[in-house]
Amino acid sequence: MILHEISKKNKRMRNILILILLAGVTISCSDSNSQSKNEGITISGTVVNPGTGLITLEKMNRESTEPVDTVYVNDDNTYSLVFDGEAGFYRMNFFNQQAATVILDQDNLTLNYDGNNAGGAIAPEGSREMKMIEEFFTTVNNEFGPKEKEINEAFVAANQAGEKAKVDEERDKYMALIKEKQVFSADLIRTYDVNLGTYQLVSSLDKDNQLELKDSLAQVLNEKYPGRFYIEDLVATMEKARATAIGSLAPEISLPNPDGEIVTLSSLRGSVVLLDFWAQWCKPCRVENPHVVKAFNRYKDKGFTVYGVSLDRTKEKWTQAIEEDGLTWTHVSDLKYFNSVAAQMYGVQSIPFSILLDRDGKIIAKNLRGSALEKELEKFFEAEM
């Protein structure tokens, strides 16, 4: 996408989120037949060109998987096993050659396997969670996919032609479309029951623009499926999001500048501050920097400044980018990449990520890209007059 962000690598969550390669969203709490302890779910299917050994059902743990049950392929190339354990995310491992992540909660599943299909197209069938995910994904994609493609193509063409104004225009269109997509998704969410498929879909919700909805989903899931590490992690993420919600006082940051001197975020109170998470290696950040420079030069005399938090790993790369991009404001970093104490505190999982603070240090806006930052500052300073 045009505004592709540099995302934090998270191997274990990516393993969980591999389910069918779909993304969507879900909500609304209602009575359901799902149980935390199943009375029996049958997993069956046919196997063509089987490998040597067993089919293994594995439980997804935080850092690994553990075998739960195994089954041989029958003479007629079928297999079947009955699962009566705890509802959750599991993996069907076919002969240690291919695997499919599955949700075991409410319904029997069918998984067919072809050992000659190196692409690993093992799609579980029969699950209402799967049907919900596919329905949501299809609905949202049909509504917004063509629009996103059109904007992306216009953006690329304008960028290649060096038409800066057109690039900014298309970027603004894209950001507006994403907001529209979030509202559409949230409305669709409320038509679904909450089940383990909901967790799979939560990634489609922005934790800032859809904080209330995403937080409520996390709480309902945690109550309905206690003890699942992936849901506990979601709850923890939402706790950080609440602490940095619009209207909240920005948590304190205390990190060294390039000279090794500690500079606190609160030391800039009295100014309107853009808290900007970025890095030298992040191309979207470097593309965004000229917009921040422009806003800084326009409003610095009115009391606007920037507190840049770098997620770089080396001082050399960090200071090189500061000089190259002409970033003449306050800079701090502990050079710990996404393990930065500030990034952890603010729940930063991708960059660029920015937060606009008023003169009292309260959060008034987030992720203002392109011309949106200048527009927000113009509105703020006009209101002060």
mmCIF file of C-alpha atoms in Angstrom:
data_model
loop_
_atom_site.group_PDB
_atom_site.id
_atom_site.type_symbol
_atom_site.label_atom_id
_atom_site.label_comp_id
_atom_site.label_asym_id
_atom_site.label_seq_id
_atom_site.Cartn_x
_atom_site.Cartn_y
_atom_site.Cartn_z
ATOM 1 C CA MET A 1 0.000 0.000 0.000
ATOM 2 C CA ILE A 2 1.116 3.604 -0.416
ATOM 3 C CA LEU A 3 1.558 4.182 3.260
ATOM 4 C CA HIS A 4 3.110 0.834 4.077
ATOM 5 C CA GLU A 5 4.556 1.014 7.571
ATOM 6 C CA ILE A 6 7.625 -0.724 8.963
ATOM 7 C CA SER A 7 6.125 -3.267 11.347
ATOM 8 C CA LYS A 8 7.657 -4.972 14.342
ATOM 9 C CA LYS A 9 8.568 -8.606 13.746
ATOM 10 C CA ASN A 10 6.580 -10.825 16.068
ATOM 11 C CA LYS A 11 7.141 -14.428 15.204
ATOM 12 C CA ARG A 12 4.774 -16.062 17.642
ATOM 13 C CA MET A 13 1.842 -13.760 16.893
ATOM 14 C CA ARG A 14 2.419 -14.196 13.175
ATOM 15 C CA ASN A 15 2.120 -17.944 13.720
ATOM 16 C CA ILE A 16 -1.240 -17.386 15.409
ATOM 17 C CA LEU A 17 -2.409 -14.933 12.749
ATOM 18 C CA ILE A 18 -1.580 -17.256 9.866
ATOM 19 C CA LEU A 19 -5.105 -18.693 10.043
ATOM 20 C CA ILE A 20 -6.361 -18.808 6.475
ATOM 21 C CA LEU A 21 -4.490 -15.603 5.636
ATOM 22 C CA LEU A 22 -7.676 -13.662 6.202
ATOM 23 C CA ALA A 23 -8.284 -10.573 8.274
ATOM 24 C CA GLY A 24 -11.486 -9.044 9.466
ATOM 25 C CA VAL A 25 -13.291 -7.992 12.580
ATOM 26 C CA THR A 26 -16.085 -9.115 14.921
ATOM 27 C CA ILE A 27 -18.115 -8.092 17.948
ATOM 28 C CA SER A 28 -21.356 -8.140 19.850
ATOM 29 C CA CYS A 29 -21.710 -10.445 22.760
ATOM 30 C CA SER A 30 -24.452 -13.021 22.611
ATOM 31 C CA ASP A 31 -25.217 -16.479 23.916
ATOM 32 C CA SER A 32 -23.363 -19.129 21.975
ATOM 33 C CA ASN A 33 -22.892 -22.858 21.949
ATOM 34 C CA SER A 34 -19.119 -22.509 22.314
ATOM 35 C CA GLN A 35 -17.487 -23.908 25.426
ATOM 36 C CA SER A 36 -14.066 -23.544 26.969
ATOM 37 C CA LYS A 37 -14.078 -27.348 27.253
ATOM 38 C CA ASN A 38 -15.363 -29.258 24.237
ATOM 39 C CA GLU A 39 -17.487 -32.378 24.403
ATOM 40 C CA GLY A 40 -15.937 -33.561 21.169
ATOM 41 C CA ILE A 41 -14.929 -32.065 17.838
ATOM 42 C CA THR A 42 -14.217 -34.392 14.950
ATOM 43 C CA ILE A 43 -11.374 -33.469 12.616
ATOM 44 C CA SER A 44 -11.343 -35.550 9.455
ATOM 45 C CA GLY A 45 -10.487 -35.522 5.810
ATOM 46 C CA THR A 46 -8.894 -37.309 2.888
ATOM 47 C CA VAL A 47 -5.189 -37.562 2.185
ATOM 48 C CA VAL A 48 -3.734 -37.804 -1.299
ATOM 49 C CA ASN A 49 -0.066 -38.662 -1.742
ATOM 50 C CA PRO A 50 0.582 -38.943 1.991
ATOM 51 C CA GLY A 51 3.996 -38.583 3.528
ATOM 52 C CA THR A 52 5.645 -40.982 5.927
ATOM 53 C CA GLY A 53 4.521 -40.981 9.538
ATOM 54 C CA LEU A 54 1.603 -39.422 11.369
ATOM 55 C CA ILE A 55 -0.789 -36.511 11.261
ATOM 56 C CA THR A 56 -0.312 -34.592 14.511
ATOM 57 C CA LEU A 57 -2.669 -32.186 16.259
ATOM 58 C CA GLU A 58 -0.552 -29.590 18.076
ATOM 59 C CA LYS A 59 -1.469 -26.933 20.618
ATOM 60 C CA MET A 60 -0.199 -23.414 19.946
ATOM 61 C CA ASN A 61 1.859 -22.190 22.909
ATOM 62 C CA ARG A 62 3.577 -18.856 23.319
ATOM 63 C CA GLU A 63 6.946 -19.907 21.906
ATOM 64 C CA SER A 64 6.303 -23.358 20.462
ATOM 65 C CA THR A 65 3.749 -26.079 19.789
ATOM 66 C CA GLU A 66 3.122 -29.295 21.699
ATOM 67 C CA PRO A 67 1.579 -32.547 20.428
ATOM 68 C CA VAL A 68 -1.977 -33.199 21.602
ATOM 69 C CA ASP A 69 -2.983 -36.193 19.509
ATOM 70 C CA THR A 70 -1.823 -38.223 16.514
ATOM 71 C CA VAL A 71 -3.577 -40.269 13.869
ATOM 72 C CA TYR A 72 -2.573 -42.606 11.026
ATOM 73 C CA VAL A 73 -4.033 -42.421 7.535
ATOM 74 C CA ASN A 74 -6.499 -45.250 6.892
ATOM 75 C CA ASP A 75 -6.208 -47.667 3.979
ATOM 76 C CA ASP A 76 -8.883 -45.711 2.112
ATOM 77 C CA ASN A 77 -6.818 -42.499 2.403
ATOM 78 C CA THR A 78 -9.024 -40.962 5.095
ATOM 79 C CA TYR A 79 -8.270 -39.973 8.658
ATOM 80 C CA SER A 80 -10.334 -38.927 11.654
ATOM 81 C CA LEU A 81 -9.696 -37.917 15.243
ATOM 82 C CA VAL A 82 -11.890 -36.565 18.037
ATOM 83 C CA PHE A 83 -10.692 -33.562 20.034
ATOM 84 C CA ASP A 84 -12.187 -32.956 23.484
ATOM 85 C CA GLY A 85 -9.729 -30.445 24.909
ATOM 86 C CA GLU A 86 -9.770 -26.736 25.607
ATOM 87 C CA ALA A 87 -11.079 -24.425 22.905
ATOM 88 C CA GLY A 88 -8.324 -22.489 21.221
ATOM 89 C CA PHE A 89 -5.864 -22.234 18.357
ATOM 90 C CA TYR A 90 -4.247 -25.482 17.250
ATOM 91 C CA ARG A 91 -2.221 -26.756 14.334
ATOM 92 C CA MET A 92 -2.760 -29.809 12.159
ATOM 93 C CA ASN A 93 0.697 -31.013 11.127
ATOM 94 C CA PHE A 94 0.677 -33.358 8.144
ATOM 95 C CA PHE A 95 3.755 -35.611 8.252
ATOM 96 C CA ASN A 96 5.986 -32.651 9.249
ATOM 97 C CA GLN A 97 5.615 -31.434 5.659
ATOM 98 C CA GLN A 98 2.731 -28.973 5.790
ATOM 99 C CA ALA A 99 0.594 -27.550 8.571
ATOM 100 C CA ALA A 100 -2.629 -25.568 8.956
ATOM 101 C CA THR A 101 -3.616 -23.463 11.944
ATOM 102 C CA VAL A 102 -7.192 -24.148 13.047
ATOM 103 C CA ILE A 103 -9.700 -22.909 15.602
ATOM 104 C CA LEU A 104 -11.194 -25.701 17.667
ATOM 105 C CA ASP A 105 -14.216 -24.395 19.519
ATOM 106 C CA GLN A 106 -17.685 -25.157 18.175
ATOM 107 C CA ASP A 107 -17.742 -27.228 14.986
ATOM 108 C CA ASN A 108 -16.368 -30.337 13.355
ATOM 109 C CA LEU A 109 -13.683 -29.634 10.752
ATOM 110 C CA THR A 110 -12.711 -31.111 7.429
ATOM 111 C CA LEU A 111 -9.090 -30.759 6.272
ATOM 112 C CA ASN A 112 -8.039 -32.452 3.065
ATOM 113 C CA TYR A 113 -4.374 -32.856 2.191
ATOM 114 C CA ASP A 114 -2.448 -33.420 -1.026
ATOM 115 C CA GLY A 115 1.215 -34.206 -0.561
ATOM 116 C CA ASN A 116 1.986 -33.080 -4.112
ATOM 117 C CA ASN A 117 0.684 -29.569 -3.428
ATOM 118 C CA ALA A 118 3.865 -27.829 -2.326
ATOM 119 C CA GLY A 119 1.927 -24.605 -1.813
ATOM 120 C CA GLY A 120 0.304 -26.030 1.282
ATOM 121 C CA ALA A 121 -3.264 -25.091 0.406
ATOM 122 C CA ILE A 122 -4.904 -26.756 3.405
ATOM 123 C CA ALA A 123 -8.103 -24.841 4.104
ATOM 124 C CA PRO A 124 -10.235 -26.038 7.056
ATOM 125 C CA GLU A 125 -13.926 -26.309 6.204
ATOM 126 C CA GLY A 126 -17.011 -26.511 8.419
ATOM 127 C CA SER A 127 -16.130 -23.902 11.019
ATOM 128 C CA ARG A 128 -18.525 -21.028 11.690
ATOM 129 C CA GLU A 129 -15.512 -18.947 12.760
ATOM 130 C CA MET A 130 -13.974 -19.543 9.323
ATOM 131 C CA LYS A 131 -17.199 -18.617 7.598
ATOM 132 C CA MET A 132 -17.437 -15.414 9.625
ATOM 133 C CA ILE A 133 -13.842 -14.454 8.828
ATOM 134 C CA GLU A 134 -14.245 -15.111 5.117
ATOM 135 C CA GLU A 135 -17.549 -13.239 4.966
ATOM 136 C CA PHE A 136 -16.100 -10.193 6.667
ATOM 137 C CA PHE A 137 -12.925 -10.142 4.618
ATOM 138 C CA THR A 138 -14.839 -10.495 1.368
ATOM 139 C CA THR A 139 -17.325 -7.766 2.290
ATOM 140 C CA VAL A 140 -14.681 -5.239 3.280
ATOM 141 C CA ASN A 141 -12.445 -6.038 0.332
ATOM 142 C CA ASN A 142 -15.300 -5.701 -2.139
ATOM 143 C CA GLU A 143 -16.167 -2.311 -0.684
ATOM 144 C CA PHE A 144 -12.677 -0.836 -0.397
ATOM 145 C CA GLY A 145 -10.293 -2.938 -2.488
ATOM 146 C CA PRO A 146 -10.981 -1.181 -5.827
ATOM 147 C CA LYS A 147 -10.779 2.259 -4.193
ATOM 148 C CA GLU A 148 -7.470 1.436 -2.519
ATOM 149 C CA LYS A 149 -6.064 0.108 -5.786
ATOM 150 C CA GLU A 150 -7.117 3.242 -7.666
ATOM 151 C CA ILE A 151 -5.503 5.555 -5.121
ATOM 152 C CA ASN A 152 -2.365 3.444 -4.955
ATOM 153 C CA GLU A 153 -1.933 3.513 -8.728
ATOM 154 C CA ALA A 154 -2.416 7.285 -8.813
ATOM 155 C CA PHE A 155 0.058 7.704 -5.965
ATOM 156 C CA VAL A 156 2.722 5.603 -7.690
ATOM 157 C CA ALA A 157 2.240 7.440 -10.993
ATOM 158 C CA ALA A 158 2.478 10.854 -9.325
ATOM 159 C CA ASN A 159 5.540 9.798 -7.356
ATOM 160 C CA GLN A 160 7.309 8.544 -10.472
ATOM 161 C CA ALA A 161 6.444 11.761 -12.301
ATOM 162 C CA GLY A 162 7.752 13.871 -9.427
ATOM 163 C CA GLU A 163 4.376 15.557 -8.942
ATOM 164 C CA LYS A 164 4.713 16.352 -5.253
ATOM 165 C CA ALA A 165 1.344 18.092 -4.882
ATOM 166 C CA LYS A 166 -0.411 15.107 -6.473
ATOM 167 C CA VAL A 167 1.485 12.713 -4.193
ATOM 168 C CA ASP A 168 0.264 14.637 -1.153
ATOM 169 C CA GLU A 169 -3.270 14.722 -2.530
ATOM 170 C CA GLU A 170 -3.362 10.952 -3.032
ATOM 171 C CA ARG A 171 -1.857 10.359 0.393
ATOM 172 C CA ASP A 172 -4.583 12.463 1.971
ATOM 173 C CA LYS A 173 -7.203 10.531 0.003
ATOM 174 C CA TYR A 174 -5.761 7.273 1.248
ATOM 175 C CA MET A 175 -5.761 8.332 4.895
ATOM 176 C CA ALA A 176 -9.374 9.495 4.576
ATOM 177 C CA LEU A 177 -10.314 6.184 2.954
ATOM 178 C CA ILE A 178 -8.683 4.233 5.790
ATOM 179 C CA LYS A 179 -10.783 6.123 8.317
ATOM 180 C CA GLU A 180 -13.908 5.365 6.288
ATOM 181 C CA LYS A 181 -12.877 1.714 6.138
ATOM 182 C CA GLN A 182 -12.487 1.604 9.911
ATOM 183 C CA VAL A 183 -16.007 2.930 10.440
ATOM 184 C CA PHE A 184 -17.398 0.463 7.918
ATOM 185 C CA SER A 185 -15.531 -2.400 9.604
ATOM 186 C CA ALA A 186 -16.707 -1.380 13.061
ATOM 187 C CA ASP A 187 -20.318 -1.322 11.906
ATOM 188 C CA LEU A 188 -19.941 -4.774 10.396
ATOM 189 C CA ILE A 189 -18.270 -6.059 13.554
ATOM 190 C CA ARG A 190 -21.375 -5.427 15.583
ATOM 191 C CA THR A 191 -23.353 -7.888 13.507
ATOM 192 C CA TYR A 192 -21.252 -10.873 14.616
ATOM 193 C CA ASP A 193 -21.057 -12.994 17.728
ATOM 194 C CA VAL A 194 -17.857 -12.983 19.753
ATOM 195 C CA ASN A 195 -15.885 -16.197 19.406
ATOM 196 C CA LEU A 196 -12.275 -17.193 18.850
ATOM 197 C CA GLY A 197 -12.598 -16.059 15.260
ATOM 198 C CA THR A 198 -13.094 -12.582 16.663
ATOM 199 C CA TYR A 199 -9.548 -12.593 17.988
ATOM 200 C CA GLN A 200 -8.309 -13.477 14.544
ATOM 201 C CA LEU A 201 -10.142 -10.474 13.149
ATOM 202 C CA VAL A 202 -9.248 -7.865 15.758
ATOM 203 C CA SER A 203 -6.132 -6.886 13.816
ATOM 204 C CA SER A 204 -8.361 -5.054 11.332
ATOM 205 C CA LEU A 205 -9.327 -2.536 13.995
ATOM 206 C CA ASP A 206 -7.099 0.444 14.661
ATOM 207 C CA LYS A 207 -6.415 0.640 18.388
ATOM 208 C CA ASP A 208 -6.565 4.446 18.348
ATOM 209 C CA ASN A 209 -9.526 5.251 16.110
ATOM 210 C CA GLN A 210 -11.535 2.247 17.312
ATOM 211 C CA LEU A 211 -10.257 2.104 20.888
ATOM 212 C CA GLU A 212 -13.601 1.563 22.624
ATOM 213 C CA LEU A 213 -14.692 -1.233 20.296
ATOM 214 C CA LYS A 214 -11.357 -3.035 20.225
ATOM 215 C CA ASP A 215 -11.012 -2.773 23.995
ATOM 216 C CA SER A 216 -14.499 -4.172 24.540
ATOM 217 C CA LEU A 217 -13.689 -7.083 22.238
ATOM 218 C CA ALA A 218 -10.549 -7.837 24.218
ATOM 219 C CA GLN A 219 -12.432 -7.801 27.527
ATOM 220 C CA VAL A 220 -15.235 -10.073 26.282
ATOM 221 C CA LEU A 221 -12.759 -12.514 24.775
ATOM 222 C CA ASN A 222 -10.702 -12.595 27.952
ATOM 223 C CA GLU A 223 -13.787 -13.364 30.027
ATOM 224 C CA LYS A 224 -15.046 -15.989 27.600
ATOM 225 C CA TYR A 225 -11.685 -17.672 26.987
ATOM 226 C CA PRO A 226 -9.552 -17.108 30.119
ATOM 227 C CA GLY A 227 -5.914 -18.125 30.230
ATOM 228 C CA ARG A 228 -5.189 -17.927 26.489
ATOM 229 C CA PHE A 229 -1.858 -16.169 26.126
ATOM 230 C CA TYR A 230 -2.755 -14.492 22.815
ATOM 231 C CA ILE A 231 -5.886 -12.941 24.331
ATOM 232 C CA GLU A 232 -3.969 -11.881 27.437
ATOM 233 C CA ASP A 233 -1.473 -10.160 25.133
ATOM 234 C CA LEU A 234 -4.329 -8.384 23.370
ATOM 235 C CA VAL A 235 -5.679 -7.178 26.716
ATOM 236 C CA ALA A 236 -2.223 -5.889 27.672
ATOM 237 C CA THR A 237 -1.962 -4.043 24.360
ATOM 238 C CA MET A 238 -5.313 -2.375 24.971
ATOM 239 C CA GLU A 239 -4.259 -1.318 28.470
ATOM 240 C CA LYS A 240 -1.372 0.588 26.887
ATOM 241 C CA ALA A 241 -3.734 2.027 24.292
ATOM 242 C CA ARG A 242 -6.056 3.351 26.996
ATOM 243 C CA ALA A 243 -3.110 5.010 28.738
ATOM 244 C CA THR A 244 -2.286 6.875 25.529
ATOM 245 C CA ALA A 245 -5.818 7.613 24.354
ATOM 246 C CA ILE A 246 -6.782 11.055 23.064
ATOM 247 C CA GLY A 247 -7.473 13.282 26.059
ATOM 248 C CA SER A 248 -4.994 11.461 28.297
ATOM 249 C CA LEU A 249 -1.842 13.004 29.733
ATOM 250 C CA ALA A 250 1.072 11.653 27.714
ATOM 251 C CA PRO A 251 3.213 9.241 29.788
ATOM 252 C CA GLU A 252 6.623 10.593 30.655
ATOM 253 C CA ILE A 253 9.632 9.744 28.495
ATOM 254 C CA SER A 254 13.160 10.241 29.779
ATOM 255 C CA LEU A 255 15.860 9.336 27.254
ATOM 256 C CA PRO A 256 19.311 10.596 26.186
ATOM 257 C CA ASN A 257 19.850 12.953 23.275
ATOM 258 C CA PRO A 258 22.752 12.440 20.827
ATOM 259 C CA ASP A 259 25.095 14.130 23.329
ATOM 260 C CA GLY A 260 24.097 11.688 26.052
ATOM 261 C CA GLU A 261 22.085 14.230 28.042
ATOM 262 C CA ILE A 262 18.732 13.082 29.433
ATOM 263 C CA VAL A 263 15.812 15.074 28.016
ATOM 264 C CA THR A 264 12.312 14.472 29.337
ATOM 265 C CA LEU A 265 9.145 14.869 27.327
ATOM 266 C CA SER A 266 7.635 16.936 30.134
ATOM 267 C CA SER A 267 10.465 19.472 29.827
ATOM 268 C CA LEU A 268 8.701 20.735 26.697
ATOM 269 C CA ARG A 269 5.477 21.603 28.537
ATOM 270 C CA GLY A 270 4.195 24.970 27.456
ATOM 271 C CA SER A 271 4.794 24.103 23.811
ATOM 272 C CA VAL A 272 2.605 22.179 21.413
ATOM 273 C CA VAL A 273 4.625 19.007 20.883
ATOM 274 C CA LEU A 274 4.662 16.356 18.186
ATOM 275 C CA LEU A 275 5.921 13.140 19.781
ATOM 276 C CA ASP A 276 7.400 11.452 16.717
ATOM 277 C CA PHE A 277 8.581 7.815 16.650
ATOM 278 C CA TRP A 278 10.823 7.218 13.637
ATOM 279 C CA ALA A 279 14.131 5.698 12.490
ATOM 280 C CA GLN A 280 16.858 6.155 9.899
ATOM 281 C CA TRP A 281 16.102 2.769 8.335
ATOM 282 C CA CYS A 282 12.349 3.442 8.011
ATOM 283 C CA LYS A 283 11.650 4.670 4.471
ATOM 284 C CA PRO A 284 8.070 5.845 5.185
ATOM 285 C CA CYS A 285 9.466 7.851 8.111
ATOM 286 C CA ARG A 286 12.013 9.531 5.877
ATOM 287 C CA VAL A 287 9.286 10.306 3.325
ATOM 288 C CA GLU A 288 7.196 11.863 6.091
ATOM 289 C CA ASN A 289 10.048 13.961 7.536
ATOM 290 C CA PRO A 290 9.776 16.829 4.997
ATOM 291 C CA HIS A 291 6.145 17.358 6.035
ATOM 292 C CA VAL A 292 7.178 17.556 9.695
ATOM 293 C CA VAL A 293 10.002 19.961 8.809
ATOM 294 C CA LYS A 294 7.565 22.173 6.915
ATOM 295 C CA ALA A 295 5.111 22.242 9.833
ATOM 296 C CA PHE A 296 7.925 22.900 12.300
ATOM 297 C CA ASN A 297 9.282 25.858 10.332
ATOM 298 C CA ARG A 298 5.816 27.322 9.899
ATOM 299 C CA TYR A 299 4.702 27.103 13.526
ATOM 300 C CA LYS A 300 7.841 27.009 15.683
ATOM 301 C CA ASP A 301 7.500 30.706 16.475
ATOM 302 C CA LYS A 302 3.997 30.068 17.781
ATOM 303 C CA GLY A 303 5.258 27.452 20.224
ATOM 304 C CA PHE A 304 5.307 24.240 18.190
ATOM 305 C CA THR A 305 8.167 21.770 18.523
ATOM 306 C CA VAL A 306 8.985 18.105 17.987
ATOM 307 C CA TYR A 307 10.264 15.449 20.378
ATOM 308 C CA GLY A 308 11.708 12.782 18.111
ATOM 309 C CA VAL A 309 12.173 9.272 19.488
ATOM 310 C CA SER A 310 14.398 7.181 17.246
ATOM 311 C CA LEU A 311 14.106 3.401 17.066
ATOM 312 C CA ASP A 312 17.535 3.100 15.519
ATOM 313 C CA ARG A 313 20.172 0.681 16.767
ATOM 314 C CA THR A 314 23.280 2.805 16.257
ATOM 315 C CA LYS A 315 24.075 6.414 17.068
ATOM 316 C CA GLU A 316 25.869 6.822 13.734
ATOM 317 C CA LYS A 317 22.797 5.986 11.624
ATOM 318 C CA TRP A 318 20.536 8.032 13.893
ATOM 319 C CA THR A 319 22.586 11.240 13.758
ATOM 320 C CA GLN A 320 23.237 10.762 10.043
ATOM 321 C CA ALA A 321 19.507 10.840 9.316
ATOM 322 C CA ILE A 322 18.974 13.871 11.579
ATOM 323 C CA GLU A 323 21.538 15.809 9.556
ATOM 324 C CA GLU A 324 20.434 14.551 6.137
ATOM 325 C CA ASP A 325 16.765 15.399 6.740
ATOM 326 C CA GLY A 326 17.387 18.722 8.505
ATOM 327 C CA LEU A 327 15.563 17.776 11.692
ATOM 328 C CA THR A 328 16.409 20.707 13.942
ATOM 329 C CA TRP A 329 14.431 19.785 17.041
ATOM 330 C CA THR A 330 14.787 17.662 20.157
ATOM 331 C CA HIS A 331 15.955 14.092 19.558
ATOM 332 C CA VAL A 332 16.258 11.192 22.003
ATOM 333 C CA SER A 333 16.869 7.455 21.781
ATOM 334 C CA ASP A 334 18.028 4.463 23.792
ATOM 335 C CA LEU A 335 19.007 2.764 20.505
ATOM 336 C CA LYS A 336 17.003 -0.356 21.305
ATOM 337 C CA TYR A 337 14.889 -0.653 18.154
ATOM 338 C CA PHE A 338 11.291 -1.662 19.028
ATOM 339 C CA ASN A 339 12.503 -2.671 22.490
ATOM 340 C CA SER A 340 12.916 1.015 23.283
ATOM 341 C CA VAL A 341 11.385 1.773 26.658
ATOM 342 C CA ALA A 342 9.399 4.600 25.068
ATOM 343 C CA ALA A 343 8.090 2.397 22.236
ATOM 344 C CA GLN A 344 7.051 -0.243 24.761
ATOM 345 C CA MET A 345 5.319 2.336 26.947
ATOM 346 C CA TYR A 346 3.337 3.764 24.024
ATOM 347 C CA GLY A 347 2.590 0.382 22.444
ATOM 348 C CA VAL A 348 4.382 1.302 19.216
ATOM 349 C CA GLN A 349 4.308 -1.636 16.815
ATOM 350 C CA SER A 350 4.986 0.183 13.559
ATOM 351 C CA ILE A 351 6.512 3.462 12.465
ATOM 352 C CA PRO A 352 6.119 6.269 11.606
ATOM 353 C CA PHE A 353 3.940 6.803 14.647
ATOM 354 C CA SER A 354 3.202 10.246 16.064
ATOM 355 C CA ILE A 355 1.148 11.869 18.789
ATOM 356 C CA LEU A 356 0.291 15.571 19.026
ATOM 357 C CA LEU A 357 0.259 17.071 22.533
ATOM 358 C CA ASP A 358 -1.206 20.365 23.696
ATOM 359 C CA ARG A 359 0.676 22.806 25.907
ATOM 360 C CA ASP A 360 -0.288 20.837 29.030
ATOM 361 C CA GLY A 361 1.015 17.553 27.644
ATOM 362 C CA LYS A 362 -2.398 16.091 26.845
ATOM 363 C CA ILE A 363 -2.884 14.005 23.710
ATOM 364 C CA ILE A 364 -5.037 15.787 21.132
ATOM 365 C CA ALA A 365 -4.386 13.813 17.925
ATOM 366 C CA LYS A 366 -2.500 10.836 16.523
ATOM 367 C CA ASN A 367 -0.753 9.899 13.292
ATOM 368 C CA LEU A 368 -1.269 13.107 11.374
ATOM 369 C CA ARG A 369 0.392 12.365 8.054
ATOM 370 C CA GLY A 370 1.242 14.658 5.178
ATOM 371 C CA SER A 371 -0.659 17.938 5.203
ATOM 372 C CA ALA A 372 -2.904 16.735 8.043
ATOM 373 C CA LEU A 373 -0.342 17.870 10.628
ATOM 374 C CA GLU A 374 -0.286 21.442 9.330
ATOM 375 C CA LYS A 375 -4.072 21.538 9.140
ATOM 376 C CA GLU A 376 -4.397 20.370 12.748
ATOM 377 C CA LEU A 377 -1.826 22.902 13.952
ATOM 378 C CA GLU A 378 -3.545 25.687 12.026
ATOM 379 C CA LYS A 379 -6.821 24.789 13.702
ATOM 380 C CA PHE A 380 -5.191 24.647 17.133
ATOM 381 C CA PHE A 381 -3.408 28.005 16.932
ATOM 382 C CA GLU A 382 -6.454 29.735 15.448
ATOM 383 C CA ALA A 383 -8.489 28.508 18.418
ATOM 384 C CA GLU A 384 -5.913 30.035 20.792
ATOM 385 C CA MET A 385 -6.254 33.483 19.279
#
